Amino acid sequence: MRRYGEEVRRKGETLGFVPTMGALHKGHGELIGRAKRENNRVVVSIFVNPTQFGPSEDYDRYPRTWEEDYAYLNSLGVDAVFAPPVEEVYPVYPPRVFVEVESLTQHFCGKSRPGHFRGVATVVTKLLNILLPHRAYFGEKDYQQWKVVSALVQELLLPVEIVPVPTVREEDGLACSSRNRYLSPQERKEAGKIFQAMVKVQDLFQKGERRAEILRSKLRRELKKIPGVKVDYAEIADPHTLLPIKKGEMGEGRILLAVYLGGTRLIDNLPLTLRKEVV
Ligand code: AMP
């Protein structure tokens, strides 16, 4: 992969990179399409990164669908797939060296999943370091992850542009996710209502409500109505610092949530901005 990256750069071509954990869906497809439009060459990695999973999380049962993924990537016409074994990405295990992004990881998924973003920041740094792409593509679906990756690239002075891609959704609004395949048919039906709950908060904001506590309680009330949903967190955050806005008049914000539906953890987010944009 390192040699491949070098060759692409030597020819004066640009290299786009899409890191994934596989179990690919049309959300990944969107990132790849964007990367193809903006670069001469596109590499997709498939690597289920052990260090970003907690001990009681789904690392072992995370879906691994290599045959389907490979066929999908072929059909999209990517130039190379990078699917390294764990020993190659972590020559020493357990690793001694990690990348830690502070402050942005204090709340939300950083709080619910201790060590998660340390694992993400570490593996992304490694993958970027191997390939040295011109651009790397990240989904806004994982909003906090996008912010964490942007911060590490900025502060570690990595010569790569991080490109955010709007969330791709199913017809009922559910954000596409590899974990959606864990949902039972009944849970899958309810899952669409998570998006509707966020849209209601967006509507309230558009109508002029600016008090963070009112917007947050609307969000929580709407989520409570969905059968089977258990809220991990549901907050309004500053879209740049990712600190929760607890109370009082706010400018722009970001709705951020994580819920359990049965045993499946789903995350989603939407912007609260003056212009209505639903992404
Ligand atoms: P994952 O394989 O879940 O680690 O995701 C790999 C990349 O795809 C990450 O940058 C995700 O944010 C992005 N991604 C996952 N689901 C979606 C989606 N529904 N829309 C846009 N991007 C997504």
CSV table of C-alpha atoms and ligand atoms in Angstrom, one decimal:
chain,number,residue,atom,x,y,z
A,1,MET,CA,0.0,0.0,0.0
A,2,ARG,CA,2.9,2.3,0.8
A,3,ARG,CA,4.4,1.6,-2.6
A,4,TYR,CA,1.1,2.0,-4.3
A,5,GLY,CA,0.7,5.4,-2.7
A,6,GLU,CA,4.2,6.4,-3.7
A,7,GLU,CA,3.6,5.4,-7.3
A,8,VAL,CA,0.3,7.4,-7.6
A,9,ARG,CA,2.0,10.5,-6.2
A,10,ARG,CA,5.1,10.0,-8.4
A,11,LYS,CA,2.8,10.1,-11.5
A,12,GLY,CA,1.4,13.4,-10.3
A,13,GLU,CA,-2.0,11.8,-9.7
A,14,THR,CA,-4.2,12.4,-6.7
A,15,LEU,CA,-5.1,9.7,-4.2
A,16,GLY,CA,-8.5,9.6,-2.3
A,17,PHE,CA,-8.9,7.3,0.7
A,18,VAL,CA,-12.0,5.9,2.3
A,19,PRO,CA,-11.4,4.0,5.6
A,20,THR,CA,-14.1,1.6,6.6
A,21,MET,CA,-14.8,-1.4,8.8
A,22,GLY,CA,-16.5,-3.3,6.0
A,23,ALA,CA,-20.1,-4.6,5.9
A,24,LEU,CA,-20.4,-2.0,3.3
A,25,HIS,CA,-23.7,-0.2,2.4
A,26,LYS,CA,-24.7,2.8,0.3
A,27,GLY,CA,-23.4,5.2,2.9
A,28,HIS,CA,-19.9,3.9,2.2
A,29,GLY,CA,-20.8,4.0,-1.5
A,30,GLU,CA,-21.5,7.7,-1.2
A,31,LEU,CA,-18.0,8.4,0.3
A,32,ILE,CA,-16.4,6.3,-2.5
A,33,GLY,CA,-18.4,8.1,-5.2
A,34,ARG,CA,-17.3,11.5,-3.9
A,35,ALA,CA,-13.6,10.2,-3.6
A,36,LYS,CA,-13.8,9.0,-7.2
A,37,ARG,CA,-15.1,12.4,-8.5
A,38,GLU,CA,-12.4,14.3,-6.7
A,39,ASN,CA,-9.3,12.1,-7.2
A,40,ASN,CA,-7.5,10.1,-9.9
A,41,ARG,CA,-7.2,7.0,-7.7
A,42,VAL,CA,-9.3,5.7,-4.8
A,43,VAL,CA,-8.3,3.3,-2.1
A,44,VAL,CA,-10.8,1.8,0.3
A,45,SER,CA,-9.6,0.1,3.5
A,46,ILE,CA,-11.5,-2.6,5.3
A,47,PHE,CA,-10.2,-3.1,8.8
A,48,VAL,CA,-12.2,-3.9,11.9
A,49,ASN,CA,-10.0,-2.1,14.4
A,50,PRO,CA,-9.8,-3.9,17.7
A,51,THR,CA,-8.6,-0.9,19.8
A,52,GLN,CA,-11.7,1.1,19.2
A,53,PHE,CA,-14.0,-1.5,20.8
A,54,GLY,CA,-14.5,-1.8,24.5
A,55,PRO,CA,-14.2,-5.2,26.2
A,56,SER,CA,-18.0,-5.7,26.3
A,57,GLU,CA,-18.6,-4.4,22.8
A,58,ASP,CA,-19.3,-6.1,19.5
A,59,TYR,CA,-15.7,-6.6,18.1
A,60,ASP,CA,-16.1,-10.4,17.8
A,61,ARG,CA,-19.6,-10.3,16.3
A,62,TYR,CA,-19.1,-7.1,14.2
A,63,PRO,CA,-20.3,-8.2,10.7
A,64,ARG,CA,-17.5,-9.4,8.4
A,65,THR,CA,-18.8,-9.7,4.8
A,66,TRP,CA,-15.6,-9.8,2.7
A,67,GLU,CA,-17.1,-11.5,-0.4
A,68,GLU,CA,-20.0,-9.1,-0.7
A,69,ASP,CA,-17.8,-6.1,0.2
A,70,TYR,CA,-15.2,-7.0,-2.4
A,71,ALA,CA,-17.9,-7.5,-5.1
A,72,TYR,CA,-19.4,-4.1,-4.2
A,73,LEU,CA,-16.1,-2.3,-4.4
A,74,ASN,CA,-15.4,-3.9,-7.7
A,75,SER,CA,-18.7,-2.8,-9.0
A,76,LEU,CA,-17.9,0.8,-7.9
A,77,GLY,CA,-14.6,0.6,-9.6
A,78,VAL,CA,-12.2,1.4,-6.8
A,79,ASP,CA,-8.5,1.1,-7.6
A,80,ALA,CA,-7.4,-0.8,-4.6
A,81,VAL,CA,-8.7,-2.4,-1.4
A,82,PHE,CA,-6.5,-2.5,1.7
A,83,ALA,CA,-7.6,-5.2,4.1
A,84,PRO,CA,-4.6,-5.7,6.4
A,85,PRO,CA,-4.4,-8.3,9.2
A,86,VAL,CA,-4.3,-6.9,12.8
A,87,GLU,CA,-0.6,-7.9,13.2
A,88,GLU,CA,0.3,-5.6,10.3
A,89,VAL,CA,-1.5,-2.5,11.7
A,90,TYR,CA,-0.4,-3.3,15.3
A,91,PRO,CA,3.1,-4.8,15.1
A,92,VAL,CA,3.1,-4.7,18.9
A,93,TYR,CA,0.0,-5.9,20.7
A,94,PRO,CA,-1.2,-4.6,23.0
A,95,PRO,CA,0.1,-1.4,21.5
A,96,ARG,CA,2.3,1.0,23.4
A,97,VAL,CA,1.6,4.0,21.3
A,98,PHE,CA,-1.7,5.7,20.9
A,99,VAL,CA,-3.0,9.0,19.6
A,100,GLU,CA,-5.2,10.8,22.1
A,101,VAL,CA,-7.5,13.7,21.1
A,102,GLU,CA,-8.6,15.7,24.1
A,103,SER,CA,-11.6,17.8,24.8
A,104,LEU,CA,-13.6,16.9,21.7
A,105,THR,CA,-13.8,13.3,23.1
A,106,GLN,CA,-15.0,14.3,26.6
A,107,HIS,CA,-18.7,13.8,26.0
A,108,PHE,CA,-21.2,11.7,24.0
A,109,CYS,CA,-19.5,8.6,22.4
A,110,GLY,CA,-16.3,9.5,24.1
A,111,LYS,CA,-18.0,9.2,27.5
A,112,SER,CA,-20.1,6.2,26.7
A,113,ARG,CA,-17.3,4.3,25.0
A,114,PRO,CA,-14.1,4.9,27.0
A,115,GLY,CA,-11.1,4.4,24.8
A,116,HIS,CA,-13.1,4.4,21.6
A,117,PHE,CA,-11.8,7.6,20.1
A,118,ARG,CA,-8.2,6.8,21.2
A,119,GLY,CA,-8.6,3.6,19.1
A,120,VAL,CA,-10.1,5.5,16.2
A,121,ALA,CA,-7.5,8.3,16.3
A,122,THR,CA,-4.7,5.8,16.5
A,123,VAL,CA,-5.9,3.6,13.6
A,124,VAL,CA,-6.7,6.6,11.3
A,125,THR,CA,-3.2,8.0,12.0
A,126,LYS,CA,-1.6,4.7,11.0
A,127,LEU,CA,-3.7,4.3,7.9
A,128,LEU,CA,-3.0,7.8,6.7
A,129,ASN,CA,0.7,7.3,7.5
A,130,ILE,CA,0.8,4.2,5.4
A,131,LEU,CA,-1.0,5.6,2.3
A,132,LEU,CA,-0.4,9.3,2.6
A,133,PRO,CA,-3.5,10.1,0.5
A,134,HIS,CA,-4.3,13.6,-0.7
A,135,ARG,CA,-7.8,13.4,0.6
A,136,ALA,CA,-9.6,11.2,3.1
A,137,TYR,CA,-13.4,10.9,3.3
A,138,PHE,CA,-15.5,10.6,6.5
A,139,GLY,CA,-19.2,10.4,7.0
A,140,GLU,CA,-21.1,13.1,9.0
A,141,LYS,CA,-23.1,10.2,10.4
A,142,ASP,CA,-20.2,9.8,12.8
A,143,TYR,CA,-20.1,13.5,13.6
A,144,GLN,CA,-17.9,13.3,16.6
A,145,GLN,CA,-15.5,11.0,14.8
A,146,TRP,CA,-15.2,13.5,11.9
A,147,LYS,CA,-14.3,16.2,14.4
A,148,VAL,CA,-11.8,14.0,16.1
A,149,VAL,CA,-10.1,13.1,12.9
A,150,SER,CA,-10.0,16.7,11.7
A,151,ALA,CA,-8.3,17.7,14.9
A,152,LEU,CA,-5.7,15.0,14.8
A,153,VAL,CA,-4.8,15.9,11.2
A,154,GLN,CA,-4.6,19.6,12.0
A,155,GLU,CA,-2.6,19.2,15.2
A,156,LEU,CA,-0.3,16.3,14.0
A,157,LEU,CA,0.4,18.3,10.8
A,158,LEU,CA,-0.6,15.5,8.5
A,159,PRO,CA,-0.6,16.5,4.9
A,160,VAL,CA,-4.1,15.3,4.0
A,161,GLU,CA,-7.4,17.0,3.5
A,162,ILE,CA,-10.3,15.6,5.5
A,163,VAL,CA,-13.6,15.7,3.5
A,164,PRO,CA,-16.9,15.3,5.3
A,165,VAL,CA,-19.8,13.6,3.5
A,166,PRO,CA,-23.4,14.1,4.4
A,167,THR,CA,-25.3,11.2,6.0
A,168,VAL,CA,-26.9,8.8,3.7
A,169,ARG,CA,-30.3,7.6,4.9
A,170,GLU,CA,-32.8,4.8,4.1
A,171,GLU,CA,-36.2,5.8,2.8
A,172,ASP,CA,-37.7,6.3,6.3
A,173,GLY,CA,-34.8,8.4,7.4
A,174,LEU,CA,-32.8,5.8,9.3
A,175,ALA,CA,-29.1,6.5,8.8
A,176,CYS,CA,-27.5,3.6,6.9
A,177,SER,CA,-25.2,1.7,9.2
A,178,SER,CA,-23.4,-1.7,9.2
A,179,ARG,CA,-25.1,-2.3,12.6
A,180,ASN,CA,-28.7,-1.9,11.1
A,181,ARG,CA,-28.4,-5.6,10.1
A,182,TYR,CA,-28.6,-6.5,13.8
A,183,LEU,CA,-32.1,-5.1,14.0
A,184,SER,CA,-35.2,-7.4,14.1
A,185,PRO,CA,-37.9,-6.5,11.6
A,186,GLN,CA,-39.9,-4.9,14.4
A,187,GLU,CA,-36.9,-2.9,15.6
A,188,ARG,CA,-36.1,-1.8,12.1
A,189,LYS,CA,-39.6,-0.4,11.8
A,190,GLU,CA,-39.2,1.7,15.0
A,191,ALA,CA,-35.7,2.8,14.0
A,192,GLY,CA,-37.0,5.2,11.4
A,193,LYS,CA,-38.7,7.2,14.1
A,194,ILE,CA,-35.3,8.3,15.5
A,195,PHE,CA,-34.8,10.5,12.5
A,196,GLN,CA,-38.4,11.9,12.8
A,197,ALA,CA,-37.6,12.8,16.5
A,198,MET,CA,-34.6,14.8,15.4
A,199,VAL,CA,-36.6,16.5,12.6
A,200,LYS,CA,-39.2,17.6,15.1
A,201,VAL,CA,-36.4,19.4,17.1
A,202,GLN,CA,-35.1,20.9,13.9
A,203,ASP,CA,-38.6,22.2,13.2
A,204,LEU,CA,-38.9,23.7,16.6
A,205,PHE,CA,-35.5,25.5,16.1
A,206,GLN,CA,-36.7,26.7,12.7
A,207,LYS,CA,-39.8,28.2,14.3
A,208,GLY,CA,-37.5,30.3,16.5
A,209,GLU,CA,-37.0,28.2,19.7
A,210,ARG,CA,-33.5,28.9,20.9
A,211,ARG,CA,-33.5,27.6,24.4
A,212,ALA,CA,-31.2,24.6,24.5
A,213,GLU,CA,-33.1,23.0,27.4
A,214,ILE,CA,-36.4,23.1,25.6
A,215,LEU,CA,-34.9,21.7,22.4
A,216,ARG,CA,-33.2,18.9,24.4
A,217,SER,CA,-36.3,17.9,26.3
A,218,LYS,CA,-38.3,17.9,23.1
A,219,LEU,CA,-35.7,15.5,21.7
A,220,ARG,CA,-35.8,13.2,24.7
A,221,ARG,CA,-39.6,13.3,24.9
A,222,GLU,CA,-39.9,12.2,21.2
A,223,LEU,CA,-37.3,9.5,21.6
A,224,LYS,CA,-39.2,8.2,24.7
A,225,LYS,CA,-42.3,7.6,22.6
A,226,ILE,CA,-40.5,5.1,20.4
A,227,PRO,CA,-41.1,1.5,21.6
A,228,GLY,CA,-38.0,-0.4,22.5
A,229,VAL,CA,-35.7,2.6,22.4
A,230,LYS,CA,-33.3,3.2,25.4
A,231,VAL,CA,-31.5,6.5,25.3
A,232,ASP,CA,-27.7,6.4,25.9
A,233,TYR,CA,-27.4,10.2,25.3
A,234,ALA,CA,-29.5,12.8,23.5
A,235,GLU,CA,-28.1,16.3,23.6
A,236,ILE,CA,-27.7,19.6,21.8
A,237,ALA,CA,-24.0,20.4,21.3
A,238,ASP,CA,-21.8,23.2,20.1
A,239,PRO,CA,-21.0,22.0,16.6
A,240,HIS,CA,-17.3,23.1,16.8
A,241,THR,CA,-16.3,22.4,20.4
A,242,LEU,CA,-18.6,19.4,20.9
A,243,LEU,CA,-19.4,20.6,24.4
A,244,PRO,CA,-23.1,20.1,25.4
A,245,ILE,CA,-25.2,23.2,25.5
A,246,LYS,CA,-27.2,22.6,28.6
A,247,LYS,CA,-29.2,25.8,29.1
A,248,GLY,CA,-30.1,29.1,27.7
A,249,GLU,CA,-30.2,30.9,24.3
A,250,MET,CA,-28.1,29.3,21.7
A,251,GLY,CA,-26.9,30.1,18.2
A,252,GLU,CA,-26.2,27.1,16.0
A,253,GLY,CA,-26.0,23.6,17.4
A,254,ARG,CA,-25.9,20.0,16.6
A,255,ILE,CA,-28.4,17.3,17.8
A,256,LEU,CA,-26.3,14.3,18.8
A,257,LEU,CA,-27.8,11.0,20.0
A,258,ALA,CA,-27.0,7.4,20.7
A,259,VAL,CA,-29.8,4.9,21.5
A,260,TYR,CA,-30.1,1.2,22.1
A,261,LEU,CA,-32.8,-0.7,20.2
A,262,GLY,CA,-32.7,-4.1,21.7
A,263,GLY,CA,-29.0,-4.9,21.8
A,264,THR,CA,-28.1,-2.6,19.0
A,265,ARG,CA,-26.5,0.8,19.5
A,266,LEU,CA,-27.4,3.4,16.9
A,267,ILE,CA,-26.0,6.9,16.6
A,268,ASP,CA,-27.3,9.8,14.6
A,269,ASN,CA,-27.1,13.6,14.4
A,270,LEU,CA,-28.6,16.6,12.6
A,271,PRO,CA,-27.6,20.3,12.4
A,272,LEU,CA,-29.5,23.1,14.0
A,273,THR,CA,-28.7,26.1,11.7
A,274,LEU,CA,-30.6,29.1,10.5
A,275,ARG,CA,-30.9,27.7,7.0
A,276,LYS,CA,-32.8,24.4,7.0
A,277,GLU,CA,-30.4,21.7,5.9
A,278,VAL,CA,-31.4,18.1,6.5
A,279,VAL,CA,-28.3,15.9,6.3
B,1,AMP,P1,-17.6,2.4,9.3
B,1,AMP,O1,-17.4,1.3,8.3
B,1,AMP,O2,-19.0,2.3,10.0
B,1,AMP,O3,-16.5,2.6,10.2
B,1,AMP,O4,-17.7,3.7,8.4
B,1,AMP,C1,-16.7,4.1,7.5
B,1,AMP,C2,-17.0,5.5,7.1
B,1,AMP,O5,-18.3,5.5,6.4
B,1,AMP,C3,-17.0,6.5,8.2
B,1,AMP,O6,-16.4,7.7,7.8
B,1,AMP,C4,-18.5,6.7,8.5
B,1,AMP,O7,-18.8,7.9,9.0
B,1,AMP,C5,-19.0,6.6,7.0
B,1,AMP,N1,-20.5,6.2,7.0
B,1,AMP,C6,-21.0,5.2,7.7
B,1,AMP,N2,-22.4,5.3,7.5
B,1,AMP,C7,-22.6,6.4,6.8
B,1,AMP,C8,-23.8,7.0,6.3
B,1,AMP,N3,-25.0,6.5,6.5
B,1,AMP,N4,-23.7,8.1,5.5
B,1,AMP,C9,-22.5,8.6,5.3
B,1,AMP,N5,-21.3,8.1,5.7
B,1,AMP,C10,-21.4,7.0,6.5
